[in-house]
Coordinates of C-alpha atoms in Angstrom, one line a residue:
Chain O
X9 CA 186.7 -166.9 210.5
X10 CA 182.7 -165.9 209.6
X11 CA 181.6 -166.3 206.3
X12 CA 178.2 -165.0 205.1
X13 CA 175.6 -166.9 202.9
X14 CA 176.5 -165.0 199.7
X15 CA 180.1 -165.8 200.2
X16 CA 179.3 -169.3 200.6
X17 CA 177.1 -169.5 197.5
X18 CA 179.5 -167.7 195.6
X19 CA 182.2 -170.4 196.8
X20 CA 179.9 -173.2 195.5
X21 CA 179.4 -171.4 192.4
X22 CA 182.9 -170.7 191.4
X23 CA 184.0 -174.2 192.3
X24 CA 181.3 -175.3 189.9
X25 CA 182.6 -173.2 187.3
X26 CA 186.3 -174.3 187.8
X27 CA 185.1 -177.9 187.4
X28 CA 183.1 -177.1 184.3
X29 CA 186.2 -175.4 182.6
X30 CA 188.5 -178.1 183.5
X31 CA 186.2 -180.9 182.2
X32 CA 185.7 -178.9 179.0
X33 CA 189.6 -178.6 178.8
X34 CA 189.8 -182.4 179.3
X35 CA 187.1 -183.0 176.7
X36 CA 189.3 -180.7 174.4
X37 CA 186.6 -178.5 174.0
X38 CA 188.7 -175.3 175.2
X39 CA 192.5 -174.9 174.8
X40 CA 195.0 -174.7 177.4
X41 CA 195.2 -171.1 177.1
X42 CA 191.6 -170.6 177.3
X43 CA 191.3 -172.8 180.5
X44 CA 194.1 -171.2 182.2
X45 CA 192.6 -167.8 181.4
X46 CA 189.0 -168.7 182.8
X47 CA 190.5 -170.5 185.7
X48 CA 192.7 -167.5 186.7
X49 CA 189.7 -165.1 186.4
X50 CA 187.4 -167.2 188.4
X51 CA 190.4 -167.5 191.1
X52 CA 190.5 -163.8 191.3
X53 CA 186.9 -163.6 191.9
X54 CA 187.3 -166.2 194.7
X55 CA 190.0 -164.0 196.2
X56 CA 187.8 -160.8 195.7
X57 CA 184.7 -162.8 197.4
X58 CA 186.7 -163.8 200.7
X59 CA 189.1 -160.8 200.8
X60 CA 187.0 -157.9 199.3
X61 CA 189.4 -155.4 201.1
X62 CA 192.2 -156.7 198.5
X63 CA 190.5 -155.1 195.7
X64 CA 190.5 -151.6 197.3
X65 CA 194.2 -151.2 196.6
X66 CA 193.5 -151.4 192.8
X67 CA 190.4 -149.1 193.1
X68 CA 192.5 -146.6 195.1
X69 CA 195.5 -147.0 192.3
X70 CA 193.0 -146.3 189.4
X71 CA 191.5 -143.3 191.3
X72 CA 188.0 -144.5 192.4
X73 CA 186.9 -141.7 195.0
X74 CA 185.3 -144.4 197.0
X75 CA 188.4 -146.6 196.9
X76 CA 186.1 -149.7 197.0
X77 CA 187.1 -152.6 195.1
X78 CA 183.5 -153.6 194.6
X79 CA 182.8 -150.3 193.0
X80 CA 185.6 -150.9 190.5
X81 CA 184.0 -154.3 189.7
X82 CA 180.9 -152.8 188.9
X83 CA 182.2 -149.8 186.7
X84 CA 184.4 -152.2 185.0
X85 CA 181.6 -154.8 184.1
X86 CA 179.3 -152.1 182.4
X87 CA 181.7 -151.7 179.4
X88 CA 182.7 -155.3 179.3
X89 CA 179.0 -156.2 179.1
X90 CA 178.4 -153.9 176.4
X91 CA 181.1 -155.3 174.5
X92 CA 179.9 -158.6 175.0
X93 CA 176.5 -157.9 173.8
X94 CA 177.9 -156.2 170.5
X95 CA 180.0 -159.4 170.0
X96 CA 176.7 -161.7 170.6
X97 CA 174.7 -159.3 168.2
X98 CA 177.7 -159.5 165.7
X99 CA 177.9 -163.1 165.9
X100 CA 174.1 -163.4 165.7
X101 CA 174.0 -161.6 162.4
X102 CA 176.8 -163.6 161.1
X103 CA 175.0 -167.0 161.8
X104 CA 171.7 -165.4 160.2
X105 CA 173.8 -164.4 157.1
X106 CA 175.2 -168.1 156.8
X107 CA 171.6 -169.5 157.3
X108 CA 170.5 -167.6 154.7
X109 CA 173.2 -168.7 152.3
X110 CA 172.4 -172.2 153.2
X111 CA 168.8 -171.6 152.6
X112 CA 169.4 -170.0 149.3
X113 CA 171.9 -172.7 148.0
X114 CA 169.4 -175.3 149.1
X115 CA 166.5 -173.6 147.2
X116 CA 168.4 -173.2 143.7
X117 CA 169.8 -176.6 144.2
X118 CA 166.6 -178.4 145.0
X119 CA 164.9 -176.8 142.0
X120 CA 167.6 -178.0 139.7
X121 CA 167.6 -181.5 140.9
X122 CA 163.8 -181.4 140.4
X123 CA 163.9 -180.0 136.9
X124 CA 166.6 -182.5 136.0
X125 CA 164.4 -185.5 137.2
X126 CA 161.2 -184.1 135.2
Chain B
X12 CA 159.0 -164.4 124.4
X13 CA 160.3 -161.7 126.7
X14 CA 157.7 -159.0 126.4
X15 CA 158.9 -156.4 124.0
X16 CA 162.3 -157.6 123.6
X17 CA 162.6 -161.1 122.2
X18 CA 166.5 -160.9 122.3
X19 CA 166.9 -160.3 125.8
X20 CA 166.4 -162.9 128.4
X21 CA 164.5 -161.0 131.0
X22 CA 163.7 -162.7 134.4
X23 CA 161.0 -161.4 136.7
X24 CA 161.8 -162.1 140.3
X25 CA 158.9 -162.3 142.7
X26 CA 159.3 -162.6 146.3
X27 CA 156.2 -164.3 148.0
X28 CA 155.1 -165.3 151.4
X29 CA 151.6 -166.3 152.0
X30 CA 150.3 -164.6 148.5
X31 CA 147.8 -167.5 147.6
X32 CA 145.2 -165.0 147.0
X33 CA 146.7 -162.8 144.3
X34 CA 150.0 -165.1 143.0
X35 CA 147.9 -166.6 140.3
X36 CA 146.6 -163.7 139.0
X37 CA 150.0 -161.8 139.2
X38 CA 151.6 -164.5 136.9
X39 CA 148.9 -164.7 134.5
X40 CA 149.0 -160.9 134.0
X41 CA 153.0 -161.2 133.5
X42 CA 152.4 -164.0 131.0
X43 CA 149.9 -161.8 129.3
X44 CA 152.5 -159.3 128.8
X45 CA 154.6 -161.8 127.2
X46 CA 157.1 -162.5 130.0
X47 CA 157.6 -166.3 130.6
X48 CA 160.6 -166.2 132.9
X49 CA 159.0 -165.8 136.1
X50 CA 160.9 -166.9 139.1
X51 CA 158.8 -166.9 142.4
X52 CA 160.9 -167.2 145.6
X53 CA 158.6 -168.9 147.9
X54 CA 159.8 -167.7 151.2
X55 CA 158.6 -170.7 153.4
X56 CA 154.8 -169.7 152.9
X57 CA 152.1 -171.5 155.1
X58 CA 149.7 -171.6 152.2
X59 CA 150.3 -173.2 148.9
X60 CA 151.8 -169.9 147.3
X61 CA 154.5 -172.2 146.0
X62 CA 152.3 -175.1 144.5
X63 CA 150.0 -172.4 142.8
X64 CA 152.9 -170.5 141.3
X65 CA 154.4 -174.0 140.0
X66 CA 151.0 -174.9 138.4
X67 CA 150.9 -171.7 136.6
X68 CA 154.1 -172.0 135.1
X69 CA 156.5 -170.1 137.3
X70 CA 160.0 -171.3 138.2
X71 CA 159.6 -172.0 142.0
X72 CA 162.5 -171.7 144.3
X73 CA 161.6 -172.7 147.7
X74 CA 163.1 -171.3 151.2
X75 CA 162.9 -174.2 153.4
X76 CA 162.8 -171.6 156.3
X77 CA 161.3 -167.9 156.3
X78 CA 164.4 -165.4 155.5
X79 CA 162.7 -162.3 154.5
X80 CA 162.0 -160.2 151.2
X81 CA 165.7 -159.1 151.0
X82 CA 166.9 -163.0 151.2
X83 CA 164.1 -164.1 148.7
X84 CA 165.4 -161.3 146.0
X85 CA 169.0 -162.3 146.3
X86 CA 167.9 -165.9 145.9
X87 CA 166.1 -165.0 142.5
X88 CA 169.0 -162.8 141.7
X89 CA 171.6 -165.5 142.2
X90 CA 169.3 -167.8 140.0
X91 CA 168.7 -165.5 137.4
X92 CA 172.3 -164.6 136.9
X93 CA 173.3 -168.4 136.9
X94 CA 170.7 -169.2 134.2
X95 CA 172.0 -166.3 131.8
X96 CA 169.5 -163.4 132.4
X97 CA 170.1 -160.2 130.8
X98 CA 167.8 -158.1 132.8
X99 CA 166.5 -158.9 136.1
X100 CA 163.2 -157.3 137.3
X101 CA 162.1 -157.2 140.8
X102 CA 158.2 -157.6 141.1
X103 CA 155.7 -157.8 143.8
X104 CA 153.4 -160.8 144.5
X105 CA 150.7 -158.8 146.1
X106 CA 149.5 -157.4 142.6
X107 CA 150.2 -153.7 143.3
X108 CA 152.4 -153.5 140.3
X109 CA 151.3 -153.1 136.9
X110 CA 153.2 -155.4 134.4
X111 CA 152.7 -152.8 131.5
X112 CA 155.3 -150.7 133.5
X113 CA 157.8 -153.4 133.0
X114 CA 158.5 -152.2 129.4
X115 CA 159.3 -148.7 130.6
X116 CA 161.5 -149.9 133.5
X117 CA 163.9 -152.0 131.2
X118 CA 163.9 -149.4 128.4
X119 CA 166.9 -147.3 129.8
X120 CA 168.8 -150.7 130.6
X121 CA 168.2 -152.0 126.9
X122 CA 169.2 -148.4 125.4
X123 CA 172.3 -148.5 127.9
X124 CA 171.1 -145.3 129.5
X125 CA 171.3 -147.0 132.9
X126 CA 172.4 -150.0 134.7
X127 CA 169.3 -150.0 137.1
X128 CA 166.2 -148.5 137.2
X129 CA 163.8 -147.8 140.1
X130 CA 160.3 -147.6 139.9
X131 CA 158.8 -144.2 141.4
X132 CA 155.3 -143.7 142.6
X133 CA 155.5 -139.9 142.5
X134 CA 156.7 -139.4 139.3
X135 CA 153.7 -141.7 138.1
X136 CA 150.1 -142.1 138.6
X137 CA 150.0 -144.0 141.6
X138 CA 146.5 -143.8 143.2
X139 CA 145.0 -144.2 146.5
X140 CA 148.0 -143.8 148.6
X141 CA 147.0 -143.5 152.3
X142 CA 147.1 -140.0 153.6
X143 CA 149.5 -140.8 156.4
X144 CA 152.0 -142.7 154.1
X145 CA 151.9 -139.9 151.5
X146 CA 152.7 -137.1 154.0
X147 CA 154.5 -138.7 156.8
X148 CA 155.8 -142.2 156.3
X149 CA 157.3 -141.6 152.7
X150 CA 158.9 -138.2 153.2
X151 CA 160.8 -139.6 156.3
X152 CA 161.5 -142.5 154.6
X153 CA 163.2 -140.3 151.8
X154 CA 165.2 -138.6 154.4
X155 CA 166.5 -141.8 156.0
X156 CA 167.2 -143.2 152.7
X157 CA 169.3 -140.0 151.9
X158 CA 171.3 -140.1 155.2
X159 CA 172.0 -143.9 154.8
X160 CA 172.9 -143.9 151.1
X161 CA 173.6 -140.1 149.8
X162 CA 171.1 -140.4 147.1
X163 CA 167.9 -138.2 147.2
X164 CA 165.4 -140.1 145.2
X165 CA 161.7 -139.4 144.7
X166 CA 160.7 -142.6 146.0
X167 CA 161.9 -145.6 148.3
X168 CA 160.9 -148.8 149.0
X169 CA 158.3 -149.4 146.7
X170 CA 160.4 -152.5 145.4
X171 CA 159.8 -152.3 141.5
X172 CA 163.4 -152.1 140.0
X173 CA 165.1 -153.7 137.0
X174 CA 169.0 -154.4 136.9
X175 CA 171.2 -155.3 134.1
X176 CA 172.9 -158.7 134.8
X177 CA 176.2 -156.5 135.4
X178 CA 174.3 -154.4 137.9
X179 CA 172.9 -157.6 139.6
X180 CA 176.6 -159.2 139.8
X181 CA 177.7 -156.0 141.7
X182 CA 174.9 -155.7 144.1
X183 CA 174.7 -158.4 146.9
X184 CA 171.9 -158.1 149.1
X185 CA 172.8 -158.8 152.8
X186 CA 169.9 -157.4 154.6
X187 CA 167.4 -160.4 154.7
X188 CA 164.3 -158.3 155.7
X189 CA 162.9 -154.9 154.4
X190 CA 165.8 -152.7 154.6
X191 CA 167.2 -154.3 151.6
X192 CA 165.7 -151.7 149.6
X193 CA 167.9 -149.0 151.3
X194 CA 170.8 -151.1 151.0
X195 CA 170.3 -151.7 147.2
X196 CA 170.2 -147.9 146.8
X197 CA 173.4 -147.7 148.9
X198 CA 175.1 -150.1 146.9
X199 CA 174.1 -148.1 143.6
X200 CA 176.2 -145.3 145.1
X201 CA 179.2 -147.4 146.3
X202 CA 179.3 -149.1 143.0
X203 CA 178.8 -146.2 140.8
X204 CA 176.0 -147.4 138.9
X205 CA 174.3 -145.6 136.3
X206 CA 170.5 -145.4 137.6
X207 CA 167.2 -143.8 136.4
X208 CA 164.1 -143.3 138.0
X209 CA 161.0 -144.5 136.0
X210 CA 157.3 -143.3 136.9
X211 CA 155.3 -146.4 137.7
X212 CA 151.7 -146.7 139.1
X213 CA 151.3 -148.7 142.3
X214 CA 147.7 -149.8 142.9
X215 CA 147.3 -149.7 146.7
X216 CA 145.0 -152.7 148.0
X217 CA 146.0 -152.2 151.8
X218 CA 148.1 -150.0 153.6
X219 CA 151.3 -152.1 153.3
X220 CA 154.1 -151.1 155.6
X221 CA 153.2 -149.2 158.5
X222 CA 155.1 -147.1 161.3
X223 CA 156.5 -149.8 163.1
X224 CA 157.6 -151.5 160.1
X225 CA 159.4 -148.2 159.4
X226 CA 161.1 -148.4 162.7
X227 CA 161.9 -152.0 162.2
X228 CA 163.9 -151.0 158.8
X229 CA 165.5 -148.5 160.6
X230 CA 166.8 -150.7 163.4
X231 CA 168.0 -153.1 160.9
X232 CA 169.8 -150.4 159.0
X233 CA 171.6 -149.2 162.4
X234 CA 172.8 -152.7 163.6
X235 CA 173.9 -153.4 159.9
X236 CA 175.9 -150.2 159.8
X237 CA 177.4 -151.0 163.5
X238 CA 178.5 -154.5 163.0
X239 CA 179.2 -155.1 159.4

């Protein structure tokens, strides 16, 4: 069976990611459910990398005119990426708000403490 | 002493960032008019704004990192309410506002006619408003303000306001940067606060907020609407 360079590069990357997720699970950084979901996701990517035709079936089922799995992957990733960007912006906003609360709390606390000393 | 109203605890909140050139004069002018509860929120200035303010008798609350004008105002509000303020006045550190206007700003609150007052340049005698600011930036700001808040005001974003303690408790500024001005007006509407516009005079030393600043405000408002 011949593999192209892209497939080999992806294989190395996927194995690396799977090992990282496993390590994080062992260190209790991720839950069992998260580990299982991420591992399944990357295994699906692995199958799609070496058997690209296997995804064509799904593309046809969904009704993509080209019937190519790779197109399905591209189309699906756009809304997912938009959603992830939204999530990141929302999270960032929350972090900034919390940061402001801490800065505010410290400003008032430090002043009160200095006032007491003086 | 509290200006014209010795029975009311009036706190003047001044958000300041790198204002060493004018802060001393601003504090001195306020004191001259009888306001002695002056809270300067030093938003992590690189110069000695905080030190100068303290030496001149202001209460200085120091942000350890820069969080923006909206955040600084909320810090001042929180401090003032905790320390028994009856009326809270938002005032600029750059000397564009006149302390003699404060009594006009707080009068409707003392008389019970309003819970919050907003300074208006266009009802007053404001001089030297740059041409593009008067005829382009400000009318567009008014429109955007109306679209976001539903209140059609004669002026927005000049930063001169007075709040009763009760209004201050209801208004929680979450927009850390410049769009807090629109957010406050939105909260007036949401909380059904009685408000009044009061003519004030703003003396322009420099242009202030430019077109890019206005776009930044719009961006902040849109993101705020989208994710909160």
